[in-house]
Tab-separated table of C-alpha atoms and ligand atoms in Angstrom:
chain	number	residue	atom	x	y	z
D	1	UNK	CA	22.120	-28.369	7.158
D	2	UNK	CA	24.816	-26.441	8.959
D	3	UNK	CA	22.648	-24.254	11.164
D	4	UNK	CA	19.041	-25.400	10.980
D	5	UNK	CA	17.804	-27.795	13.631
D	6	UNK	CA	14.785	-28.404	15.786
D	7	UNK	CA	14.820	-27.229	19.409
D	8	UNK	CA	12.399	-28.304	22.118
D	9	UNK	CA	10.211	-25.569	23.577
D	10	UNK	CA	12.414	-25.592	26.675
D	11	UNK	CA	15.539	-24.990	24.577
D	12	UNK	CA	13.800	-22.248	22.596
D	13	UNK	CA	12.766	-20.541	25.792
D	14	UNK	CA	16.224	-20.774	27.368
D	15	UNK	CA	17.943	-19.353	24.320
D	16	UNK	CA	15.548	-16.432	24.049
D	17	UNK	CA	15.850	-15.666	27.762
D	18	UNK	CA	19.629	-15.777	27.462
D	19	UNK	CA	19.549	-13.419	24.467
D	20	UNK	CA	17.308	-10.918	26.267
D	21	UNK	CA	19.622	-11.086	29.292
D	22	UNK	CA	22.641	-10.190	27.165
D	23	UNK	CA	20.843	-7.064	25.941
D	24	UNK	CA	20.607	-3.882	27.971
D	25	UNK	CA	17.842	-4.153	30.565
D	26	UNK	CA	16.064	-0.825	30.733
D	27	UNK	CA	14.526	-1.715	34.136
D	28	UNK	CA	17.796	-2.419	35.935
D	29	UNK	CA	20.775	-1.099	33.943
D	30	UNK	CA	21.898	2.495	33.732
D	31	UNK	CA	21.284	3.542	30.148
D	32	UNK	CA	21.016	7.250	29.557
D	33	UNK	CA	21.704	7.837	25.915
D	34	UNK	CA	19.132	5.891	23.905
D	35	UNK	CA	15.771	7.359	22.924
D	36	UNK	CA	14.557	3.813	23.626
D	37	UNK	CA	13.134	1.892	26.518
D	38	UNK	CA	11.026	-1.128	27.319
D	39	UNK	CA	7.410	-0.803	26.266
D	40	UNK	CA	5.180	1.491	28.303
D	41	UNK	CA	4.517	-0.190	31.643
D	42	UNK	CA	0.938	1.046	31.954
D	43	UNK	CA	-0.036	-0.893	28.886
D	44	UNK	CA	2.573	-3.671	28.647
D	45	UNK	CA	3.072	-5.153	32.137
D	46	UNK	CA	6.584	-6.539	32.278
D	47	UNK	CA	5.897	-8.603	35.407
D	48	UNK	CA	2.723	-10.317	34.172
D	49	UNK	CA	2.951	-13.985	35.232
D	50	UNK	CA	2.115	-15.432	31.808
D	51	UNK	CA	5.218	-13.803	30.314
D	52	UNK	CA	7.288	-16.439	32.088
D	53	UNK	CA	5.986	-19.063	29.651
D	54	UNK	CA	5.899	-16.797	26.631
D	55	UNK	CA	9.495	-15.971	25.667
D	56	UNK	CA	8.528	-14.167	22.507
D	57	UNK	CA	6.078	-11.862	24.294
D	58	UNK	CA	8.810	-11.165	26.823
D	59	UNK	CA	11.095	-10.112	24.002
D	60	UNK	CA	8.293	-7.947	22.642
D	61	UNK	CA	7.975	-6.123	25.989
D	62	UNK	CA	11.773	-5.792	26.349
D	63	UNK	CA	11.591	-4.025	22.968
D	64	UNK	CA	15.069	-4.477	21.472
D	65	UNK	CA	15.915	-2.210	18.544
D	66	UNK	CA	17.692	-3.986	15.669
D	67	UNK	CA	18.539	-0.809	13.753
D	68	UNK	CA	21.295	-1.378	11.178
D	69	UNK	CA	22.743	-4.526	9.615
D	70	UNK	CA	24.354	-7.142	11.871
D	71	UNK	CA	26.213	-9.343	9.432
D	72	UNK	CA	28.943	-6.769	8.813
D	73	UNK	CA	31.046	-4.437	10.983
D	74	UNK	CA	29.971	-3.439	14.465
D	75	UNK	CA	26.455	-3.112	15.854
D	76	UNK	CA	24.855	-1.434	18.850
D	77	UNK	CA	26.165	-3.215	21.975
D	78	UNK	CA	22.919	-2.686	23.857
D	79	UNK	CA	21.125	-5.372	21.833
D	80	UNK	CA	23.934	-7.825	21.139
D	81	UNK	CA	22.081	-10.834	22.603
D	82	UNK	CA	19.127	-10.647	20.271
D	83	UNK	CA	21.315	-9.574	17.306
D	84	UNK	CA	22.961	-12.984	17.644
D	85	UNK	CA	19.617	-14.752	17.176
D	86	UNK	CA	18.848	-12.604	14.128
D	87	UNK	CA	22.172	-13.765	12.663
D	88	UNK	CA	21.282	-17.398	13.421
D	89	UNK	CA	17.979	-17.037	11.572
D	90	UNK	CA	19.753	-15.404	8.615
D	91	UNK	CA	22.337	-18.226	8.566
D	92	UNK	CA	19.550	-20.773	8.216
D	93	UNK	CA	18.022	-18.818	5.350
D	94	UNK	CA	21.181	-17.833	3.459
D	95	UNK	CA	23.318	-20.920	3.989
D	96	UNK	CA	20.974	-23.845	4.627
D	97	UNK	CA	18.041	-22.858	2.416
D	98	UNK	CA	19.675	-20.683	-0.251
D	99	UNK	CA	23.062	-22.416	-0.532
D	100	UNK	CA	25.385	-19.529	0.262
D	101	UNK	CA	28.871	-20.146	1.676
D	102	UNK	CA	29.063	-19.377	5.410
D	103	UNK	CA	29.964	-15.720	6.075
D	104	UNK	CA	29.658	-14.874	2.390
D	105	UNK	CA	26.463	-12.849	2.650
D	106	UNK	CA	24.942	-9.785	4.286
D	107	UNK	CA	21.328	-9.378	5.231
D	108	UNK	CA	18.695	-8.315	7.694
D	109	UNK	CA	15.091	-8.857	8.748
D	110	UNK	CA	13.348	-5.997	6.985
D	111	UNK	CA	9.843	-4.641	7.420
D	112	UNK	CA	8.551	-6.744	4.526
D	113	UNK	CA	9.053	-7.901	0.969
D	114	UNK	CA	8.522	-4.378	-0.322
D	115	UNK	CA	11.418	-3.004	1.690
D	116	UNK	CA	13.678	-5.951	0.823
D	117	UNK	CA	12.946	-5.530	-2.896
D	118	UNK	CA	13.546	-1.775	-2.819
D	119	UNK	CA	16.734	-2.331	-0.791
D	120	UNK	CA	17.963	-4.610	-3.613
D	121	UNK	CA	17.129	-2.080	-6.340
D	122	UNK	CA	18.843	0.642	-4.288
D	123	UNK	CA	22.009	-1.462	-3.814
D	124	UNK	CA	22.267	-2.171	-7.564
D	125	UNK	CA	21.453	1.346	-8.726
D	126	UNK	CA	24.282	2.647	-6.547
D	127	UNK	CA	26.555	-0.249	-7.566
D	128	UNK	CA	26.273	0.828	-11.216
D	129	UNK	CA	26.785	4.476	-10.292
D	130	UNK	CA	29.794	3.775	-8.037
D	131	UNK	CA	31.522	1.244	-10.277
D	132	UNK	CA	30.650	2.397	-13.792
D	133	UNK	CA	29.835	6.033	-13.273
D	134	UNK	CA	26.375	5.241	-14.654
D	135	UNK	CA	23.756	7.951	-14.852
D	136	UNK	CA	20.251	7.075	-13.623
D	137	UNK	CA	18.826	7.081	-17.137
D	138	UNK	CA	21.381	4.499	-18.282
D	139	UNK	CA	20.024	2.010	-15.716
D	140	UNK	CA	16.850	-0.064	-16.184
D	141	UNK	CA	14.978	-2.630	-14.119
D	142	UNK	CA	13.825	-5.710	-16.070
D	143	UNK	CA	11.048	-7.941	-14.797
D	144	UNK	CA	7.968	-9.809	-16.013
D	145	UNK	CA	4.519	-8.270	-16.138
D	146	UNK	CA	3.495	-10.591	-13.271
D	147	UNK	CA	6.049	-8.940	-10.961
D	148	UNK	CA	4.844	-7.509	-7.633
D	149	UNK	CA	4.014	-3.784	-7.577
D	150	UNK	CA	6.843	-3.095	-5.096
D	151	UNK	CA	9.159	-3.099	-8.131
D	152	UNK	CA	7.385	-0.253	-10.007
D	153	UNK	CA	7.181	1.484	-6.623
D	154	UNK	CA	10.969	1.181	-6.237
D	155	UNK	CA	11.511	2.267	-9.819
D	156	UNK	CA	9.538	5.425	-9.095
D	157	UNK	CA	11.358	6.170	-5.828
D	158	UNK	CA	14.822	5.538	-7.213
D	159	UNK	CA	14.290	7.357	-10.503
D	160	UNK	CA	15.173	4.414	-12.741
D	161	UNK	CA	13.018	3.017	-15.533
D	162	UNK	CA	11.172	-0.288	-15.170
D	163	UNK	CA	10.887	-2.499	-18.279
D	164	UNK	CA	7.890	-4.751	-17.824
D	165	UNK	CA	8.233	-7.830	-20.052
D	166	UNK	CA	4.966	-9.481	-21.167
D	167	UNK	CA	4.425	-13.179	-20.428
D	168	UNK	CA	2.539	-15.901	-22.284
D	169	UNK	CA	-1.121	-15.892	-21.150
D	170	UNK	CA	-1.226	-19.644	-20.434
D	171	UNK	CA	2.288	-20.488	-19.190
D	172	UNK	CA	3.037	-17.107	-17.482
D	173	UNK	CA	6.594	-17.451	-18.857
D	174	UNK	CA	8.709	-14.875	-20.665
D	175	UNK	CA	9.588	-15.797	-24.250
D	176	UNK	CA	13.292	-15.514	-25.129
D	177	UNK	CA	12.705	-13.470	-28.300
D	178	UNK	CA	10.337	-11.081	-26.559
D	179	UNK	CA	12.976	-10.471	-23.880
D	180	UNK	CA	15.741	-10.091	-26.450
D	181	UNK	CA	13.761	-7.515	-28.423
D	182	UNK	CA	12.955	-5.532	-25.290
D	183	UNK	CA	16.621	-5.427	-24.255
D	184	UNK	CA	17.728	-4.427	-27.765
D	185	UNK	CA	15.194	-1.633	-27.770
D	186	UNK	CA	16.327	-0.431	-24.338
D	187	UNK	CA	19.964	-0.510	-25.476
D	188	UNK	CA	19.087	1.592	-28.506
D	189	UNK	CA	17.503	4.153	-26.211
D	190	UNK	CA	20.683	4.420	-24.127
D	191	UNK	CA	20.271	1.802	-21.366
D	192	UNK	CA	23.552	0.105	-20.475
D	193	UNK	CA	23.010	-1.387	-16.994
D	194	UNK	CA	20.222	-3.794	-16.087
D	195	UNK	CA	18.752	-4.788	-12.720
D	196	UNK	CA	16.832	-8.035	-13.198
D	197	UNK	CA	14.073	-9.012	-10.795
D	198	UNK	CA	13.380	-12.707	-11.356
D	199	UNK	CA	10.357	-14.091	-9.512
D	200	UNK	CA	10.404	-17.210	-7.403
D	201	UNK	CA	6.655	-17.368	-7.059
D	202	UNK	CA	4.622	-14.484	-8.438
D	203	UNK	CA	1.907	-13.119	-6.164
D	204	UNK	CA	-0.993	-13.877	-8.503
D	205	UNK	CA	0.101	-17.147	-10.144
D	206	UNK	CA	2.972	-18.617	-8.144
D	207	UNK	CA	4.850	-18.814	-11.445
D	208	UNK	CA	8.638	-19.132	-11.362
D	209	UNK	CA	10.861	-17.147	-13.746
D	210	UNK	CA	14.059	-18.703	-15.079
D	211	UNK	CA	16.930	-16.487	-13.913
D	212	UNK	CA	19.240	-18.146	-16.441
D	213	UNK	CA	17.076	-16.915	-19.305
D	214	UNK	CA	17.726	-13.329	-18.174
D	215	UNK	CA	21.436	-14.101	-17.673
D	216	UNK	CA	21.799	-15.656	-21.131
D	217	UNK	CA	19.994	-12.921	-23.032
D	218	UNK	CA	21.748	-10.078	-21.205
D	219	UNK	CA	25.164	-11.745	-21.626
D	220	UNK	CA	24.540	-12.158	-25.363
D	221	UNK	CA	23.690	-8.474	-25.490
D	222	UNK	CA	27.024	-7.681	-23.780
D	223	UNK	CA	25.535	-5.436	-21.112
D	224	UNK	CA	26.225	-5.258	-17.383
D	225	UNK	CA	23.524	-6.781	-15.188
D	226	UNK	CA	22.721	-8.002	-11.678
D	227	UNK	CA	19.982	-10.480	-10.762
D	228	UNK	CA	17.721	-10.189	-7.708
D	229	UNK	CA	15.288	-12.994	-6.831
D	230	UNK	CA	11.899	-11.974	-5.482
D	231	UNK	CA	11.002	-14.968	-3.324
D	232	UNK	CA	8.681	-12.970	-1.059
D	233	UNK	CA	5.927	-15.464	-1.702
D	234	UNK	CA	7.799	-18.618	-2.812
D	235	UNK	CA	10.876	-18.430	-0.583
D	236	UNK	CA	9.575	-20.811	2.043
D	237	UNK	CA	8.030	-23.271	-0.444
D	238	UNK	CA	9.913	-23.592	-3.710
D	239	UNK	CA	13.354	-24.439	-2.214
D	240	UNK	CA	11.849	-27.480	-0.460
D	241	UNK	CA	11.132	-29.228	-3.732
D	242	UNK	CA	13.809	-31.766	-4.517
D	243	UNK	CA	13.608	-31.495	-8.324
D	244	UNK	CA	13.826	-27.730	-8.348
D	245	UNK	CA	16.016	-25.502	-10.448
D	246	UNK	CA	18.759	-24.061	-8.209
D	247	UNK	CA	17.349	-20.562	-7.755
D	248	UNK	CA	19.790	-19.665	-5.002
D	249	UNK	CA	23.335	-18.499	-4.278
D	250	UNK	CA	24.843	-21.612	-5.935
D	251	UNK	CA	23.973	-19.855	-9.214
D	252	UNK	CA	26.777	-17.289	-9.705
D	253	UNK	CA	24.423	-14.942	-11.569
D	254	UNK	CA	22.158	-14.509	-8.539
D	255	UNK	CA	23.308	-11.767	-6.159
D	256	UNK	CA	20.404	-11.192	-3.783
D	257	UNK	CA	17.111	-12.646	-2.580
D	258	UNK	CA	13.924	-11.335	-0.924
D	259	UNK	CA	11.883	-13.667	1.292
D	260	UNK	CA	8.812	-12.835	3.376
D	261	UNK	CA	8.527	-14.551	6.736
D	262	UNK	CA	5.103	-12.962	7.266
D	263	UNK	CA	3.568	-14.931	4.396
D	264	UNK	CA	4.267	-18.688	4.350
D	265	UNK	CA	6.235	-18.764	7.615
D	266	UNK	CA	3.249	-17.211	9.441
D	267	UNK	CA	5.453	-14.767	11.371
D	268	UNK	CA	3.979	-11.411	12.486
D	269	UNK	CA	3.872	-8.577	9.960
D	270	UNK	CA	7.162	-6.749	9.724
D	271	UNK	CA	9.326	-9.761	8.883
D	272	UNK	CA	10.601	-9.544	5.319
D	273	UNK	CA	14.144	-10.745	4.684
D	274	UNK	CA	16.877	-9.227	2.508
D	275	UNK	CA	19.949	-11.316	1.653
D	276	UNK	CA	22.814	-10.388	-0.674
D	277	UNK	CA	26.313	-11.617	-1.464
D	278	UNK	CA	29.147	-9.849	0.375
D	279	UNK	CA	30.684	-6.701	-1.164
D	280	UNK	CA	27.376	-5.266	-2.334
D	281	UNK	CA	25.516	-3.771	0.610
D	282	UNK	CA	28.149	-1.038	1.257
D	283	UNK	CA	26.772	0.660	-1.861
D	284	UNK	CA	23.904	1.947	0.281
D	285	UNK	CA	25.942	3.098	3.266
D	286	UNK	CA	24.464	6.290	4.664
D	287	UNK	CA	27.560	8.117	5.922
D	288	UNK	CA	25.452	10.631	7.809
D	289	UNK	CA	24.125	7.888	10.161
D	290	UNK	CA	26.908	8.627	12.609
D	291	UNK	CA	25.005	8.162	15.848
D	292	UNK	CA	24.355	4.486	15.018
D	293	UNK	CA	27.289	2.349	16.162
D	294	UNK	CA	28.569	0.377	13.187
D	295	UNK	CA	26.812	1.361	10.028
D	296	UNK	CA	23.298	1.749	8.804
D	297	UNK	CA	23.128	-0.180	5.561
D	298	UNK	CA	19.389	-0.685	5.560
D	299	UNK	CA	16.420	1.175	4.135
D	300	UNK	CA	14.430	1.400	7.357
D	301	UNK	CA	15.881	2.882	10.526
D	302	UNK	CA	14.756	1.462	13.865
D	303	UNK	CA	13.135	-1.934	13.650
D	304	UNK	CA	11.760	-4.479	16.067
D	305	UNK	CA	14.182	-7.079	17.405
D	306	UNK	CA	11.200	-9.111	18.630
D	307	UNK	CA	10.254	-9.650	14.981
D	308	UNK	CA	13.669	-11.140	14.254
D	309	UNK	CA	13.189	-13.435	17.245
D	310	UNK	CA	9.796	-14.517	15.932
D	311	UNK	CA	11.428	-15.646	12.676
D	312	UNK	CA	14.190	-17.402	14.639
D	313	UNK	CA	11.678	-19.131	16.878
D	314	UNK	CA	9.470	-20.427	14.058
D	315	UNK	CA	12.464	-21.773	12.128
D	316	UNK	CA	13.947	-23.533	15.136
D	317	UNK	CA	10.667	-24.879	16.471
D	318	UNK	CA	10.119	-26.767	13.202
D	319	UNK	CA	13.604	-27.654	12.054
D	320	UNK	CA	14.090	-28.633	8.394
D	321	UNK	CA	12.217	-31.946	8.414
D	322	UNK	CA	8.995	-30.773	9.972
D	323	UNK	CA	8.994	-27.719	7.702
D	324	UNK	CA	9.378	-29.999	4.690
D	325	UNK	CA	6.396	-32.049	5.910
D	326	UNK	CA	4.282	-28.956	6.472
D	327	UNK	CA	4.908	-27.673	2.942
D	328	UNK	CA	4.118	-31.063	1.474
D	329	UNK	CA	0.752	-31.181	3.194
D	330	UNK	CA	-0.113	-27.859	1.537
D	331	UNK	CA	1.067	-29.194	-1.814
D	332	UNK	CA	-1.072	-32.321	-1.404
D	333	UNK	CA	-4.166	-30.197	-0.779
D	334	UNK	CA	-3.258	-28.088	-3.811
D	335	UNK	CA	-2.954	-31.185	-5.972
D	336	UNK	CA	-6.339	-32.396	-4.750
D	337	UNK	CA	-7.899	-29.075	-5.786
D	338	UNK	CA	-6.314	-29.266	-9.247
D	339	UNK	CA	-7.685	-32.788	-9.791
D	340	UNK	CA	-11.179	-31.651	-8.863
D	341	UNK	CA	-10.965	-28.641	-11.194
D	342	UNK	CA	-9.867	-30.971	-14.007
D	343	UNK	CA	-12.966	-33.126	-13.414
D	344	UNK	CA	-15.194	-30.044	-13.515
D	345	UNK	CA	-13.540	-28.671	-16.651
D	346	UNK	CA	-12.415	-25.433	-14.988
D	347	UNK	CA	-9.179	-24.180	-16.504
D	348	UNK	CA	-6.411	-22.862	-14.290
D	349	UNK	CA	-2.713	-22.034	-14.006
D	350	UNK	CA	-0.709	-23.950	-11.411
D	351	UNK	CA	3.020	-24.446	-10.912
D	352	UNK	CA	3.337	-28.059	-9.680
D	353	UNK	CA	5.602	-27.114	-6.772
D	354	UNK	CA	3.619	-24.131	-5.509
D	355	UNK	CA	0.482	-23.726	-3.394
D	356	UNK	CA	-1.419	-21.298	-5.622
D	357	UNK	CA	-4.122	-22.225	-8.120
D	358	UNK	CA	-5.269	-19.413	-10.401
D	359	UNK	CA	-8.549	-20.202	-12.158
D	360	UNK	CA	-9.747	-18.621	-15.384
D	361	UNK	CA	-12.659	-16.383	-14.509
D	362	UNK	CA	-15.169	-17.563	-17.138
D	363	UNK	CA	-16.878	-20.177	-14.948
D	364	UNK	CA	-16.660	-18.246	-11.661
D	365	UNK	CA	-19.456	-15.873	-10.755
D	366	UNK	CA	-19.214	-12.606	-8.836
D	367	UNK	CA	-21.172	-14.253	-5.983
D	368	UNK	CA	-18.607	-17.025	-5.680
D	369	UNK	CA	-15.786	-14.478	-5.671
D	370	UNK	CA	-17.391	-12.608	-2.791
D	371	UNK	CA	-18.531	-15.600	-0.786
D	372	UNK	CA	-15.077	-17.221	-0.784
D	373	UNK	CA	-12.912	-14.100	-0.890
D	374	UNK	CA	-11.215	-15.182	-4.109
D	375	UNK	CA	-8.642	-12.643	-5.254
D	376	UNK	CA	-9.127	-11.317	-8.808
D	377	UNK	CA	-6.105	-10.400	-10.927
D	378	UNK	CA	-7.496	-6.918	-11.439
D	379	UNK	CA	-10.324	-4.817	-10.041
D	380	UNK	CA	-10.687	-2.779	-13.254
D	381	UNK	CA	-13.669	-4.731	-14.646
D	382	UNK	CA	-11.502	-6.664	-17.063
D	383	UNK	CA	-10.567	-9.549	-14.787
D	384	UNK	CA	-9.567	-12.881	-16.340
D	385	UNK	CA	-8.282	-14.806	-13.293
D	386	UNK	CA	-9.117	-15.672	-9.675
D	387	UNK	CA	-6.563	-17.113	-7.312
D	388	UNK	CA	-6.774	-19.526	-4.417
D	389	UNK	CA	-3.802	-19.687	-2.044
D	390	UNK	CA	-3.611	-22.916	-0.069
D	391	UNK	CA	-2.395	-21.560	3.245
D	392	UNK	CA	-2.301	-23.456	6.525
D	393	UNK	CA	-5.922	-22.537	7.328
D	394	UNK	CA	-7.302	-23.585	3.905
D	395	UNK	CA	-8.416	-27.175	4.303
D	396	UNK	CA	-9.983	-29.725	1.974
D	397	UNK	CA	-13.469	-29.223	3.435
D	398	UNK	CA	-13.280	-25.497	2.584
D	399	UNK	CA	-12.264	-26.375	-0.945
D	400	UNK	CA	-15.083	-28.935	-1.186
D	401	UNK	CA	-17.545	-26.233	-0.195
D	402	UNK	CA	-16.197	-23.949	-2.895
D	403	UNK	CA	-16.497	-26.617	-5.580
D	404	UNK	CA	-20.082	-27.463	-4.558
D	405	UNK	CA	-21.073	-23.810	-4.721
D	406	UNK	CA	-19.422	-23.359	-8.108
D	407	UNK	CA	-21.365	-26.346	-9.495
D	408	UNK	CA	-24.619	-25.001	-8.101
D	409	UNK	CA	-23.970	-21.537	-9.504
D	410	UNK	CA	-23.874	-22.920	-13.032
D	411	UNK	CA	-27.512	-23.988	-12.846
D	412	UNK	CA	-28.808	-21.257	-10.559
D	413	UNK	CA	-27.160	-18.004	-11.488
D	414	UNK	CA	-28.521	-15.945	-14.420
D	415	UNK	CA	-25.068	-15.149	-15.866
D	416	UNK	CA	-24.651	-18.832	-16.820
D	417	UNK	CA	-28.089	-19.307	-18.419
W	1	PLP	C1	3.838	-10.001	-0.995
W	1	PLP	C2	4.886	-9.844	-2.026
W	1	PLP	C3	5.778	-8.745	-2.007
W	1	PLP	C4	5.662	-7.609	-1.042
W	1	PLP	O1	5.720	-7.979	0.235
W	1	PLP	P1	5.151	-7.114	1.457
W	1	PLP	O2	5.640	-8.005	2.538
W	1	PLP	O3	3.680	-7.031	1.315
W	1	PLP	O4	5.843	-5.808	1.453
W	1	PLP	C5	6.756	-8.705	-2.970
W	1	PLP	N1	6.868	-9.666	-3.906
W	1	PLP	C6	6.034	-10.726	-3.961
W	1	PLP	C7	6.216	-11.755	-5.025
W	1	PLP	C8	5.014	-10.850	-3.024
W	1	PLP	O5	4.170	-11.902	-3.100
């Protein structure tokens, strides 16, 4: 670990105060040009006594704008203190968790996984246009059918086709021949450039795609490709498993990664993360963004600096060891659930290093779904799966309750008679 450590609450507080101090202070400094200020004083009191002990809320009231990307070129001077903490958080993620060389990546705290995924698709679409003179209809996105809907959304926005590759019903994995046939077919219809989205934890199953399978098949087919990892769900879990496949920047085929801090990290909404190797992000430079000092290389414009600080603060209040322990507690609860389901004869999908259990729907009634807020795979009346996500607030006694109710439903509910 080069960057990630644990700070005491006093250290966290000092560093955040220092960062806010290095920013422009709208209450005391002369600052005439920004359409920005601290939050409205009638609603957000900046001298409330409790703010003294709540550094993050203080940052929220100070309202720094982190517009732009702060790993490359210049950035707005007014917010340089808190930009530095955003960079520290990104260093932990890119270098310590995802094995990138120091200073060999660009990235930013985005509004969410959707933005980070679309940012990646946008970078690669323009990369193929700028470097190969590709036309939009020569470019295709390739991803499994279990991929998050932000990818079809991006495909629609960016005007490039999305090839959805079916997976095996039980294993949720893509078969090599199925992938090969799909790529051959796409090639025959004029596709030459491929943007792969390989999942590190699908939303419904927690299944993990093998990025090397995509790399091997596309290399054999002698086409140009780039691989993006969607770790929006799995990014704060899967890398902490010691026997994992290296789905990170140590794999030369992988060029970018999405992570969501507002899922497993329990940061506030608005904290997705986009990371990519150097020499890629300039493909989405908006030259017209001339009033922003430095460059705007991001999809969203203005964004909250307090959100970046929230990510920083969570990471540095745990440090790597306590985070590892926290994840393992969730995995132990997940394992307990799987053992109980085995005893009851309820079939399910579960990746052993993830905290999702997706049960086949045959033994689960509509009442159980509603009572426990289980998430169905589809709402179209043809649902085959229900998922349980073992988050921090999902404890063994909740799971015990669920199992008791399921057992009871088999004798009491008419659909099982
Ligand atoms: C949640 C999720 C997203 C989208 O993230 P938002 O933060 O909701 O925009 C993308 N991919 C996966 C795998 C997800 O689980």
